[in-house]
Coordinates of C-alpha atoms in Angstrom, one line a residue:
X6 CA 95.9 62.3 137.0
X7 CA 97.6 61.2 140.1
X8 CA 99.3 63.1 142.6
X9 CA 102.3 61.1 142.8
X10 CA 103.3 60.9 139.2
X11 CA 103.4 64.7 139.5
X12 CA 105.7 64.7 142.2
X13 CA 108.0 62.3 141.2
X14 CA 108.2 62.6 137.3
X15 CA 111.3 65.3 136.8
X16 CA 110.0 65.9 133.4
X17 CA 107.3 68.1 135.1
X18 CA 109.0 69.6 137.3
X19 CA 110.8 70.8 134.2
X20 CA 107.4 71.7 132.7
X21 CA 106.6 73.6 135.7
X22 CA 109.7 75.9 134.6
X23 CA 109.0 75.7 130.8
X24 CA 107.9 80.0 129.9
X25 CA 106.5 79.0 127.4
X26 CA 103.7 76.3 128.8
X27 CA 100.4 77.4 127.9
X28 CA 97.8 79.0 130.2
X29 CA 95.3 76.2 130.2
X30 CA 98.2 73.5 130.7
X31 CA 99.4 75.6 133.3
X32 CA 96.0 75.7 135.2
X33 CA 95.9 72.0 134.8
X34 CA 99.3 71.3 136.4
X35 CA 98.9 73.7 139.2
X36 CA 95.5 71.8 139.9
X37 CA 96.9 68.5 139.9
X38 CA 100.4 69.7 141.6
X39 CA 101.8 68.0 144.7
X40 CA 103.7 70.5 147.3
X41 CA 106.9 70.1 145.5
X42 CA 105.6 70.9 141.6
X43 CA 103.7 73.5 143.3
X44 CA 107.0 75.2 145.2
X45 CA 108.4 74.9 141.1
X46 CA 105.4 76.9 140.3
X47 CA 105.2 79.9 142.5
X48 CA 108.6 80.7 141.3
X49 CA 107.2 81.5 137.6
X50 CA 107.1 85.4 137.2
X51 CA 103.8 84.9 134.9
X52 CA 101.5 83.6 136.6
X53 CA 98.1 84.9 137.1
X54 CA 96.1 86.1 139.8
X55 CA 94.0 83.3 139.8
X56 CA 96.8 81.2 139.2
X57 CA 99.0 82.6 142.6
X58 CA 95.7 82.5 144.2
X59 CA 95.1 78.5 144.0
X60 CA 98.9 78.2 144.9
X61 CA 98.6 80.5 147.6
X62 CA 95.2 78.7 148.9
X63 CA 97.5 75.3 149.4
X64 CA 98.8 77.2 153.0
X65 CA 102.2 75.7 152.2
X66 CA 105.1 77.3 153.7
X67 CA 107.5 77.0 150.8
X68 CA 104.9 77.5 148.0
X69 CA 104.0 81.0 150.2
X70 CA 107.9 82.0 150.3
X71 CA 108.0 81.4 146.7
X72 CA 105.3 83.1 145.7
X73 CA 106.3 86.3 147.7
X74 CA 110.1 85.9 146.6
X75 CA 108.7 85.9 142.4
X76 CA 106.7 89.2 143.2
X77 CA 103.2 87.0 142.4
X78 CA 101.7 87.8 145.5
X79 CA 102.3 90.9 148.6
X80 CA 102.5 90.2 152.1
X81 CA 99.7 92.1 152.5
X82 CA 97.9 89.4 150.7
X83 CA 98.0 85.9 152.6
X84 CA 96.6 85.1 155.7
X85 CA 98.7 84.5 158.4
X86 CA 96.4 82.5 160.9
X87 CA 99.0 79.3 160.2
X88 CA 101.9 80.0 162.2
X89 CA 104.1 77.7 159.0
X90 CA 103.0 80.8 156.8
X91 CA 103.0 83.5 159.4
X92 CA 106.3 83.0 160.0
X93 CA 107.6 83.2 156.1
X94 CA 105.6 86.5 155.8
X95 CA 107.0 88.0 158.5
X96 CA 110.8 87.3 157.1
X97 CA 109.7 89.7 154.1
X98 CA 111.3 93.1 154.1
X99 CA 108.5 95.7 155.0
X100 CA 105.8 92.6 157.1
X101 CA 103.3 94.5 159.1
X102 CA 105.8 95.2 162.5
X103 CA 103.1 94.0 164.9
X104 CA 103.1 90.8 162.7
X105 CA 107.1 90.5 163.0
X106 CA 106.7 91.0 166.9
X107 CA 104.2 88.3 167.5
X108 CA 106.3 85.5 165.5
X109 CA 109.7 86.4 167.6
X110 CA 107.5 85.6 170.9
X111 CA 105.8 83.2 169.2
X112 CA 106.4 79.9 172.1
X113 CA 107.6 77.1 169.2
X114 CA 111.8 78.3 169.3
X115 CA 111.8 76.6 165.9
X116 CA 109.1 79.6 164.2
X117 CA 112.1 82.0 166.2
X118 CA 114.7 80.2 164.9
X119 CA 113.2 80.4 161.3
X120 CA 112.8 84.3 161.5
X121 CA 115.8 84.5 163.4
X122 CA 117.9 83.2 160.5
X123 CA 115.7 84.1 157.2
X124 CA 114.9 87.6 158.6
X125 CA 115.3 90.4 156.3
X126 CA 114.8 93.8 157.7
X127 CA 113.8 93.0 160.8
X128 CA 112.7 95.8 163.6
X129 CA 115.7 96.5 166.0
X130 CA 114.1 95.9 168.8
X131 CA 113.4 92.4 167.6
X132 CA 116.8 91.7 166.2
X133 CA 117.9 92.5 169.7
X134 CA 114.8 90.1 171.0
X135 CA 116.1 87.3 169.1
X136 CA 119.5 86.9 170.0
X137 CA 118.9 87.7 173.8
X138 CA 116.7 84.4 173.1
X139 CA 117.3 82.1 176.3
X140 CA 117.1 79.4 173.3
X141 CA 120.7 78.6 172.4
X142 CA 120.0 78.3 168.6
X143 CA 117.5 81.3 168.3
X144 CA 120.4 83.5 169.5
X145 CA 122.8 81.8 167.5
X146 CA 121.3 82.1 164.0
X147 CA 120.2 85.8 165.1
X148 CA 123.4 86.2 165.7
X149 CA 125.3 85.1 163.0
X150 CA 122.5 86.3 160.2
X151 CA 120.9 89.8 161.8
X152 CA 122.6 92.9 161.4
X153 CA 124.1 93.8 164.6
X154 CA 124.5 97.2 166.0
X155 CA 127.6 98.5 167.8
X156 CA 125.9 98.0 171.4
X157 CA 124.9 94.4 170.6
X158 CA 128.3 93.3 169.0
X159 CA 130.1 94.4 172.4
X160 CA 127.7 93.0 173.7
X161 CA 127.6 89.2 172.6
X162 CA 131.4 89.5 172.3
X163 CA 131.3 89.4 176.0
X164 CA 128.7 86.7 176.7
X165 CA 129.9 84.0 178.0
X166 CA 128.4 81.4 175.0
X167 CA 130.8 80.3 173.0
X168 CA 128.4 79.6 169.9
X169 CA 127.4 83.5 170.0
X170 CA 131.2 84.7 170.3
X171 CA 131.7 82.4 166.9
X172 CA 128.6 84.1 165.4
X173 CA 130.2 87.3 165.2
X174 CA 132.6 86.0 163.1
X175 CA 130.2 85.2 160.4
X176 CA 128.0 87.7 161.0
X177 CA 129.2 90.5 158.5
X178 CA 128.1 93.5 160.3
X179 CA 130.2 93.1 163.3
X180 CA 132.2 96.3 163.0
X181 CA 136.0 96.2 163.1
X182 CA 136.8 96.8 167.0
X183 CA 134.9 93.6 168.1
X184 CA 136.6 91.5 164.8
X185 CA 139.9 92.3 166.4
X186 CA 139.1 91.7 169.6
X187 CA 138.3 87.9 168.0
X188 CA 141.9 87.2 166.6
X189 CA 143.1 85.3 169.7
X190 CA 140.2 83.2 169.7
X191 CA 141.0 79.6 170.1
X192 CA 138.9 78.2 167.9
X193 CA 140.6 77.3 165.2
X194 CA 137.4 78.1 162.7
X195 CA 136.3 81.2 163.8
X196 CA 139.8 82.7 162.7
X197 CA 139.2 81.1 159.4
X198 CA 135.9 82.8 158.8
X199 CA 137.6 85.7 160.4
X200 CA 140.1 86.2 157.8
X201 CA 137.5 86.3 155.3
X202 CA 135.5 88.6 156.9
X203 CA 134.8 92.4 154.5
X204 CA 135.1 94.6 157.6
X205 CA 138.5 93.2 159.1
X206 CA 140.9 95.6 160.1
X207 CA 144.6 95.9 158.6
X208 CA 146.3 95.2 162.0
X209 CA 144.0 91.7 162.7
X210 CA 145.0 90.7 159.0
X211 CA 148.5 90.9 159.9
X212 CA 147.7 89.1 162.7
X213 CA 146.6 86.4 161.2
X214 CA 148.7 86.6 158.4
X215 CA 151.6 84.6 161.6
X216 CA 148.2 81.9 162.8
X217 CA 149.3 78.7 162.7
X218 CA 146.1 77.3 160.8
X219 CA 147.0 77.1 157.4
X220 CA 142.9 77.8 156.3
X221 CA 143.6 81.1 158.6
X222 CA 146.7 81.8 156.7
X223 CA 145.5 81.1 153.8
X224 CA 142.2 83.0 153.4
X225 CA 144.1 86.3 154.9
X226 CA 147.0 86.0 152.3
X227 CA 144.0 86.7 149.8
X228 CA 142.6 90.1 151.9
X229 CA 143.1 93.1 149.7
X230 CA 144.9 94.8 152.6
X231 CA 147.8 92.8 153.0
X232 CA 150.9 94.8 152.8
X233 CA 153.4 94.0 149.5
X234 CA 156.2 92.9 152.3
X235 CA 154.5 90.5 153.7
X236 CA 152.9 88.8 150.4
X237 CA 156.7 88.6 149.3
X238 CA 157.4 86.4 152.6
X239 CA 154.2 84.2 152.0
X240 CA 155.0 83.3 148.3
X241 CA 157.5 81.3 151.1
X242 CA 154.6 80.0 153.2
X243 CA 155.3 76.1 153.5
X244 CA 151.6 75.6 153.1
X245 CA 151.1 75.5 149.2
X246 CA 147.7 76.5 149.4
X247 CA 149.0 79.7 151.2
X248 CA 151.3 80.6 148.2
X249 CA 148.4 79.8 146.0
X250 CA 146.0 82.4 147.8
X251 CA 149.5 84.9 147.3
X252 CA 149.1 84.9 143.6
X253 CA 145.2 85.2 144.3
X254 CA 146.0 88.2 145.9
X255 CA 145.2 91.5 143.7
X256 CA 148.2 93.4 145.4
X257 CA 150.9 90.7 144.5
X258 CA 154.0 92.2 143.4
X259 CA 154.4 91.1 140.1
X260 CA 158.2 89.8 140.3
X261 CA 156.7 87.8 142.9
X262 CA 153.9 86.3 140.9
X263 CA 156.1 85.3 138.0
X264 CA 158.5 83.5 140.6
X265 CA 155.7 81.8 142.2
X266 CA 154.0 80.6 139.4
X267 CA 155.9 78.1 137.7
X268 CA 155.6 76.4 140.7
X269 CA 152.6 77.1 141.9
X270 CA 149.1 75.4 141.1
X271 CA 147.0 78.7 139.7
X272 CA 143.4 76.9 139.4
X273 CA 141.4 77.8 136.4
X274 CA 140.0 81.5 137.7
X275 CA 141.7 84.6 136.2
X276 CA 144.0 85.7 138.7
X277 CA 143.3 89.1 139.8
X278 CA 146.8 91.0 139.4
X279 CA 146.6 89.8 135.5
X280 CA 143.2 91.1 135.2
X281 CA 144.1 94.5 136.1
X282 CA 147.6 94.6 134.6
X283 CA 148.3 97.6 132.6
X284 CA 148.7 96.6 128.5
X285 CA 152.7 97.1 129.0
X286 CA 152.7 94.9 132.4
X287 CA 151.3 92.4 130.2
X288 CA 153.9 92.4 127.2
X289 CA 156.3 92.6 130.4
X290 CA 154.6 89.0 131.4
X291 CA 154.9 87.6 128.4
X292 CA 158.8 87.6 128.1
X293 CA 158.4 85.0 130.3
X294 CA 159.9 81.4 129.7
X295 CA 157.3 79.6 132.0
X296 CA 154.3 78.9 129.6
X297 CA 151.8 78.5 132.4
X298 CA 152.4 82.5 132.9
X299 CA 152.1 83.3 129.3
X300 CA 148.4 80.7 129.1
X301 CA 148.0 83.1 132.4
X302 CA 148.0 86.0 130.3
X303 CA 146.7 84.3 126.7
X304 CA 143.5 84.2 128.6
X305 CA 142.7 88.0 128.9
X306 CA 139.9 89.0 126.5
X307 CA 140.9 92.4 126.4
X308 CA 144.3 91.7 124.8
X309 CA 146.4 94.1 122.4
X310 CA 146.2 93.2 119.3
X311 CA 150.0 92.3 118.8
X312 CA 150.0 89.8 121.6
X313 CA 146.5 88.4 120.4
X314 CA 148.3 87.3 117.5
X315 CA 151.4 86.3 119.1
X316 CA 149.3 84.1 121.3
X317 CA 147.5 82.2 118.3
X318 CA 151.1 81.7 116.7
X319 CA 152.9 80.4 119.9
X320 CA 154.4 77.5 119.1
X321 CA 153.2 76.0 123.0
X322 CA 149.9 74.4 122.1
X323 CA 148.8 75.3 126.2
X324 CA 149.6 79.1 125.1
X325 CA 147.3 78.6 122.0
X326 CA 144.4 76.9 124.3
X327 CA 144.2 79.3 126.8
X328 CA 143.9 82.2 123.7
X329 CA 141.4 79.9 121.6
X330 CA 138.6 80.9 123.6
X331 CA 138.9 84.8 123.0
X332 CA 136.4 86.7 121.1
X333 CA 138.1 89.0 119.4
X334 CA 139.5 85.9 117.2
X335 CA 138.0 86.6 113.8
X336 CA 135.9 83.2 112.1
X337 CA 139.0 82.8 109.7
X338 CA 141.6 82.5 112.2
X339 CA 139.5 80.0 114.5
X340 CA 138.9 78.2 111.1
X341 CA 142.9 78.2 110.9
X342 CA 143.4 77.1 114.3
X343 CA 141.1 74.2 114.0
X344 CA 143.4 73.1 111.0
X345 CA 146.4 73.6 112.7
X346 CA 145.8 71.9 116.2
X347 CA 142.7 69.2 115.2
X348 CA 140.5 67.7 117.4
X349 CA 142.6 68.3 120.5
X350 CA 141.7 71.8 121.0
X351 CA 138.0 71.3 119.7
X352 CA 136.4 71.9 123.2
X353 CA 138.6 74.8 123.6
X354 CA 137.3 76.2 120.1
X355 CA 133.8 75.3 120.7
X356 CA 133.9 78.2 124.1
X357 CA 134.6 81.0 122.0
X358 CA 131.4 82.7 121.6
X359 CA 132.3 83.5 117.7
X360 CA 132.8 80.1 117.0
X361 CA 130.4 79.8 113.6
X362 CA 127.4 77.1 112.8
X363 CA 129.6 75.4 110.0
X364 CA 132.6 74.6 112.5
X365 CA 130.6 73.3 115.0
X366 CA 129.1 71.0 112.4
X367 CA 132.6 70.1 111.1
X368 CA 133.7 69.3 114.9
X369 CA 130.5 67.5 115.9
X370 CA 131.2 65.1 112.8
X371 CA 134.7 64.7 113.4
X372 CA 135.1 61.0 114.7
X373 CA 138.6 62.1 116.5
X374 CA 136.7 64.9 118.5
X375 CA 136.7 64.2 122.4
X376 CA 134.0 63.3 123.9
X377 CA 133.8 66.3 126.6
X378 CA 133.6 68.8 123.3
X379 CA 130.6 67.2 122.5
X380 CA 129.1 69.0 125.5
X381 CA 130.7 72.6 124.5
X382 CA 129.5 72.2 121.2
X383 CA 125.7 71.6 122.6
X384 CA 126.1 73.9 124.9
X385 CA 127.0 77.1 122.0
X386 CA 124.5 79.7 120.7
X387 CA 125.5 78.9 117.2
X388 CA 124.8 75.0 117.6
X389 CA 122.8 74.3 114.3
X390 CA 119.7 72.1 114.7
X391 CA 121.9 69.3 112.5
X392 CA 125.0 69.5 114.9
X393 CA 122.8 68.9 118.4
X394 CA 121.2 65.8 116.6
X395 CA 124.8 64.8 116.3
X396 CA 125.7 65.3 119.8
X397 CA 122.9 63.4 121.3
X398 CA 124.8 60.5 121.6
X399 CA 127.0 61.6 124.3
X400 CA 125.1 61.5 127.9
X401 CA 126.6 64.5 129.0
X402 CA 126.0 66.2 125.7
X403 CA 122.8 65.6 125.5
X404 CA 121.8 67.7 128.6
X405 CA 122.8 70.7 127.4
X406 CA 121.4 70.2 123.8
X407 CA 117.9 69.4 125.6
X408 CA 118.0 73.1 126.8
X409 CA 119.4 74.7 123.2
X410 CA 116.6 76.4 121.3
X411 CA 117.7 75.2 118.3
X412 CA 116.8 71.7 119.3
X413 CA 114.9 70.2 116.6
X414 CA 111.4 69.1 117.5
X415 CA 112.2 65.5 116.1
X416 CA 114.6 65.2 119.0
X417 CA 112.4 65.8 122.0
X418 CA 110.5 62.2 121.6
X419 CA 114.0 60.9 122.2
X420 CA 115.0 63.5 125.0
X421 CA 111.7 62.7 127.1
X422 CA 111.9 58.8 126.7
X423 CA 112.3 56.9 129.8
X424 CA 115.5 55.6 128.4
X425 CA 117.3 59.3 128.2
X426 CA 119.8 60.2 130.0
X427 CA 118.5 61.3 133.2
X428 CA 119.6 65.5 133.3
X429 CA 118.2 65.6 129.9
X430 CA 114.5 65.2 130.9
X431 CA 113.4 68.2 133.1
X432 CA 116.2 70.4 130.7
X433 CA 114.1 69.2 128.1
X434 CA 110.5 69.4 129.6
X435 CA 111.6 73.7 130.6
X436 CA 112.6 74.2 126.6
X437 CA 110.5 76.7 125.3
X438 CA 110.9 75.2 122.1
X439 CA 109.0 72.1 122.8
X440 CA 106.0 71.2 121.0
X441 CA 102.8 71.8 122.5
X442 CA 101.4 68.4 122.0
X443 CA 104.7 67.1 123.7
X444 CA 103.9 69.4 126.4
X445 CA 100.1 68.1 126.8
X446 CA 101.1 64.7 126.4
X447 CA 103.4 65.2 129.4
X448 CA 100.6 66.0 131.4
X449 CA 98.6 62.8 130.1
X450 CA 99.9 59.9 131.9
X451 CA 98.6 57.4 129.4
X452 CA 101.0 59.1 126.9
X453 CA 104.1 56.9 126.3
X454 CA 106.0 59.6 126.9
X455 CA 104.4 60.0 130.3
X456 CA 105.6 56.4 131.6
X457 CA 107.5 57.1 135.2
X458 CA 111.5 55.3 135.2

């Protein structure tokens, strides 16, 4: 079996994922495995001793990480004599200390900079080490990645590198004196990151709140802490994707948000002052002319029941799509809903988790029903082995019906053909409901369905 068609056929790397790939077929893969399969492999949370063992013997770096990250294997278990695994062993939480300290000396600056920036509960002292490094980019990732104490903060806020002043605006330890003392920076970037930074004070969000970045402006107009005043004077920001982040915000006055968003783009995320609105806020909402507020709302899950049905009778076919998807829509009325609206909300229908087998079917045969549906409909629990055959067509589609255990075993032949559509073959190959001669023949390179694109 050659090396090469296991690192470049995608339908094993799929394999290499499937749960339910036998023990035997697994030994054979992981024998035959290339660095890359093998990387797929150590992330399996089944694998045998022996089985993490022959991974762990390949002294790749990656494979190593993997293995540790999946639980197969303990730091205490790999030899660190190869400074390429040393170092990812040392990056564990709870690495032998003396084994920490020896990769931050270590004399290569890229082993420093590796531990510098993957480092998880590193020793003080070499957190410290590591950004006092007198390499620019080991002090730079250790800054920007490590968590800092107080001393060390006031400390690099002072050096005179640029690159480590930055760090600490990324870095989200830095405590809340040395954020502010970063508000008048003049790069333009570092107040971005800034403004999005957990531990900024009030007083540097209402600084920023007047920066004239828009980015700035806009990722502070979304901080918790901004005061209900000023979001009022932002919902006139001339930057639109500053009025956008207003209605984002989960303090937004709610007079505010129904002004701003009939002319404001809302994206397709719930925004967070309707997803806390009281059940009388909401009915409040809803009196609203602008439809985009009452889809806003029609796309709550945990609606009353009064404005559950008001939804599904709103006359505004955007209203009714935005409610479609709700679970607490009984099979009858989704039935009803389907007859009312056709094929036009069939890839709305086919997200509601309720949705049952025999619509899906009826959708899936419907020759009016879009194109995108087909990949909701593949994509649903209830997807009947019948319905996904129908929706193989569709390239798209088929992706997600290669993953759906309800795929019939008829259809994996077609799925694992050099001719199908290119996402469907390692979704396909990881389905635990593939056929363990499929699987076998996979590994067989004489098989047809072996042949490399």
């Amino acid at each position: 079996m050659g090396v090469w068609l296991l690192e470049h056929d995608v339908r094993l790397s799929g394999l290499a994922e499937n749960p339910a790939l036998p023990a035997g077929l697994l030994d054979q893969l992981i024998a035959a495995a290339g660095p890359w399969l093998r990387r797929d492999l150590a992330r399996r949370d089944d694998l045998s001793s022996a089985q993490a063992r022959a991974l762990l013997d390949s002294g790749d770096g990656p494979v190593v990480a993997a293995l540790l990250e999946s639980g197969a294997i303990a730091p205490g278990d790999v030899p660190t004599e190869d400074d390429r695994v040393a170092v990812v062993v040392a990056a564990r939480p709870g690495a032998d200390p003396d084994l920490v300290r020896r990769v931050a000396a270590h004399p290569d600056p890229e082993v420093r900079a590796w531990l510098a920036e993957r480092g998880e509960g590193l020793p003080a002292d070499v957190v410290a080490a590591l950004v006092r490094d007198p390499v620019a980019e080991v002090a730079r990732d250790a800054a920007a990645c490590q968590p800092l104490t107080a001393e060390l903060a006031a400390e690099l806020l002072a050096h005179p590198s640029v690159d480590l002043r930055k760090a600490l605006s990324c870095n989200r330890s830095t405590p809340p004196e040395v954020l502010l003392a970063l508000v008048d920076h003049p790069e333009p970037w570092v107040r971005w990151d800034l403004a999005e930074h957990p531990n900024l004070p009030r007083e540097a969000v209402v600084a920023l709140l007047a920066d004239p970045l828009p980015a700035a402006r806009w990722a502070a107009a979304r901080h918790p802490l901004v005061p209900q005043e000023l979001l009022r004077a932002l919902a006139s920001d001339p930057d639109s994707e500053v009025r956008q982040a207003v209605l984002r915000n989960p303090g937004v006055p709610l007079d505010v948000l129904v002004a701003l968003v009939g002319a404001t783009r809302t994206g397709h995320d719930p925004l967070p002052v309707i997803v806390t609105a009281t059940h009388d806020e909401l009915r409040a909402l809803v009196a609203s002319p602008v439809r985009r507020l009452r889809a806003l709302v029609a796309a709550r899950e945990d609606l009353p029941d009064d404005l559950l049905e008001a939804f599904a009778e709103d006359e505004d076919v955007v209203v009714v799509k935005a409610v479609i998807a709700n679970p607490a829509l009984p099979e009858d009325r989704l039935r009803a809903l389907a007859d009312r609206h056709g094929p036009r909300l069939h890839q709305r229908l086919a997200h509601n988790p309720n949705c049952p087998p025999d619509l899906l079917d009826r959708m899936a045969r419907d020759p009016e029903t879009p194109r995108k549906a087909y990949r909701a409909i593949a994509a649903h629990p209830n997807a009947g082995p019948e319905t996904l055959l129908r929706c193989l067509d569709d390239e798209r589609a088929a992706e997600e019906a290669a993953g759906h255990p309800n795929l019939p075993a008829s259809a994996f032949a077609v799925l694992l053909a050099d001719d199908a559509p290119w996402g469907a073959l390692s979704r396909a190959a990881a389905n635990p409901a593939l056929p363990v001669e499929l699987m076998t023949a996979l590994l067989n390179p004489a098989q047809p369905a072996c042949v490399e694109r």
